[in-house]
Amino acid sequence: MSKIHIVIAATSYEGSDAVRAFEDQGDAERFAQKCRDHADKQPRVPELNAPDADWDAYQKRSKRWEQTHPAKPFIGRESYSVGTIRFFPKGTP
């Protein structure tokens, strides 16, 4: 019997999604941390009455941040965690 380690992106309002599976738990933990680190770098939203130039710059930074997210398309989530399940290859009784 083998195990696989799944990085899960979750929100309290949308549930969770499996982002990526790994054979090695350490690889899964590192990827989940990479997702959390990237999430921490999400651009800050300008004040509502900020100049248009600030909003334009924010839009560009935000788009770049989304495009480079390691868990894309599962971005803007509250958490990235690792779950482990048993894996039964085809033909396993």
mmCIF file of C-alpha atoms in Angstrom:
data_model
loop_
_atom_site.group_PDB
_atom_site.id
_atom_site.type_symbol
_atom_site.label_atom_id
_atom_site.label_comp_id
_atom_site.label_asym_id
_atom_site.label_seq_id
_atom_site.Cartn_x
_atom_site.Cartn_y
_atom_site.Cartn_z
ATOM 1 C CA MET A 1 0.000 0.000 0.000
ATOM 2 C CA SER A 2 1.262 3.444 -0.926
ATOM 3 C CA LYS A 3 0.265 6.882 0.242
ATOM 4 C CA ILE A 4 -0.175 10.097 -1.680
ATOM 5 C CA HIS A 5 -0.083 13.557 -0.205
ATOM 6 C CA ILE A 6 -2.540 16.083 -1.582
ATOM 7 C CA VAL A 7 -2.255 19.846 -1.268
ATOM 8 C CA ILE A 8 -5.721 21.202 -0.566
ATOM 9 C CA ALA A 9 -6.825 24.809 -1.106
ATOM 10 C CA ALA A 10 -9.741 25.714 1.158
ATOM 11 C CA THR A 11 -12.170 28.482 2.020
ATOM 12 C CA SER A 12 -14.916 28.461 4.618
ATOM 13 C CA TYR A 13 -17.494 29.569 2.056
ATOM 14 C CA GLU A 14 -16.559 27.566 -1.069
ATOM 15 C CA GLY A 15 -15.197 24.370 0.396
ATOM 16 C CA SER A 16 -11.919 22.885 -0.761
ATOM 17 C CA ASP A 17 -10.164 21.708 -3.894
ATOM 18 C CA ALA A 18 -7.283 19.329 -4.446
ATOM 19 C CA VAL A 19 -4.508 21.372 -6.043
ATOM 20 C CA ARG A 20 -1.739 18.851 -6.587
ATOM 21 C CA ALA A 21 -0.737 15.370 -5.405
ATOM 22 C CA PHE A 22 2.743 14.237 -4.380
ATOM 23 C CA GLU A 23 4.380 10.932 -3.634
ATOM 24 C CA ASP A 24 6.637 12.525 -1.008
ATOM 25 C CA GLN A 25 5.080 14.292 1.981
ATOM 26 C CA GLY A 26 7.990 16.718 2.232
ATOM 27 C CA ASP A 27 7.420 17.832 -1.364
ATOM 28 C CA ALA A 28 3.725 18.358 -0.612
ATOM 29 C CA GLU A 29 4.525 20.381 2.528
ATOM 30 C CA ARG A 30 7.005 22.554 0.617
ATOM 31 C CA PHE A 31 4.497 23.201 -2.165
ATOM 32 C CA ALA A 32 1.767 24.080 0.356
ATOM 33 C CA GLN A 33 4.169 26.516 2.047
ATOM 34 C CA LYS A 34 5.029 28.025 -1.328
ATOM 35 C CA CYS A 35 1.291 28.611 -1.870
ATOM 36 C CA ARG A 36 0.907 30.186 1.592
ATOM 37 C CA ASP A 37 3.962 32.402 1.037
ATOM 38 C CA HIS A 38 2.577 33.564 -2.298
ATOM 39 C CA ALA A 39 -0.831 34.241 -0.736
ATOM 40 C CA ASP A 40 0.868 36.437 1.869
ATOM 41 C CA LYS A 41 2.258 38.595 -0.945
ATOM 42 C CA GLN A 42 -1.134 39.441 -2.437
ATOM 43 C CA PRO A 43 -1.138 43.111 -3.432
ATOM 44 C CA ARG A 44 -2.969 45.457 -1.085
ATOM 45 C CA VAL A 45 -6.102 47.088 -2.407
ATOM 46 C CA PRO A 46 -5.870 50.891 -2.634
ATOM 47 C CA GLU A 47 -8.181 53.102 -0.633
ATOM 48 C CA LEU A 48 -11.570 53.526 -2.254
ATOM 49 C CA ASN A 49 -10.895 57.170 -3.098
ATOM 50 C CA ALA A 50 -7.333 56.545 -4.354
ATOM 51 C CA PRO A 51 -6.337 58.099 -7.685
ATOM 52 C CA ASP A 52 -6.982 56.143 -10.862
ATOM 53 C CA ALA A 53 -3.243 55.660 -11.332
ATOM 54 C CA ASP A 54 -3.086 53.765 -8.004
ATOM 55 C CA TRP A 55 -5.968 51.543 -9.082
ATOM 56 C CA ASP A 56 -4.371 50.898 -12.473
ATOM 57 C CA ALA A 57 -1.084 49.928 -10.824
ATOM 58 C CA TYR A 58 -2.943 47.680 -8.376
ATOM 59 C CA GLN A 59 -4.778 45.936 -11.235
ATOM 60 C CA LYS A 60 -1.447 45.177 -12.945
ATOM 61 C CA ARG A 61 0.175 43.914 -9.726
ATOM 62 C CA SER A 62 -2.879 41.824 -8.902
ATOM 63 C CA LYS A 63 -2.999 40.243 -12.352
ATOM 64 C CA ARG A 64 0.723 39.419 -12.181
ATOM 65 C CA TRP A 65 0.234 37.946 -8.693
ATOM 66 C CA GLU A 66 -2.651 35.762 -9.915
ATOM 67 C CA GLN A 67 -0.735 34.569 -12.979
ATOM 68 C CA THR A 68 2.271 33.494 -10.922
ATOM 69 C CA HIS A 69 0.339 31.768 -8.122
ATOM 70 C CA PRO A 70 1.634 28.202 -7.748
ATOM 71 C CA ALA A 71 -1.880 26.865 -7.023
ATOM 72 C CA LYS A 72 -3.490 28.600 -10.007
ATOM 73 C CA PRO A 73 -6.465 28.510 -10.585
ATOM 74 C CA PHE A 74 -7.074 27.915 -6.850
ATOM 75 C CA ILE A 75 -6.028 31.374 -5.660
ATOM 76 C CA GLY A 76 -7.396 33.650 -2.969
ATOM 77 C CA ARG A 77 -7.992 30.755 -0.592
ATOM 78 C CA GLU A 78 -7.900 30.907 3.192
ATOM 79 C CA SER A 79 -5.555 27.961 3.600
ATOM 80 C CA TYR A 80 -3.328 25.493 1.813
ATOM 81 C CA SER A 81 -2.877 22.263 3.722
ATOM 82 C CA VAL A 82 -1.682 18.714 3.098
ATOM 83 C CA GLY A 83 -3.864 15.640 3.411
ATOM 84 C CA THR A 84 -2.626 12.074 3.114
ATOM 85 C CA ILE A 85 -4.625 9.200 1.669
ATOM 86 C CA ARG A 86 -3.872 5.602 0.820
ATOM 87 C CA PHE A 87 -3.254 4.854 -2.842
ATOM 88 C CA PHE A 88 -4.155 1.532 -4.367
ATOM 89 C CA PRO A 89 -2.572 1.043 -7.810
ATOM 90 C CA LYS A 90 -4.654 -0.691 -10.459
ATOM 91 C CA GLY A 91 -4.903 -4.413 -9.756
ATOM 92 C CA THR A 92 -4.511 -4.015 -5.990
ATOM 93 C CA PRO A 93 -6.967 -6.317 -4.186
#
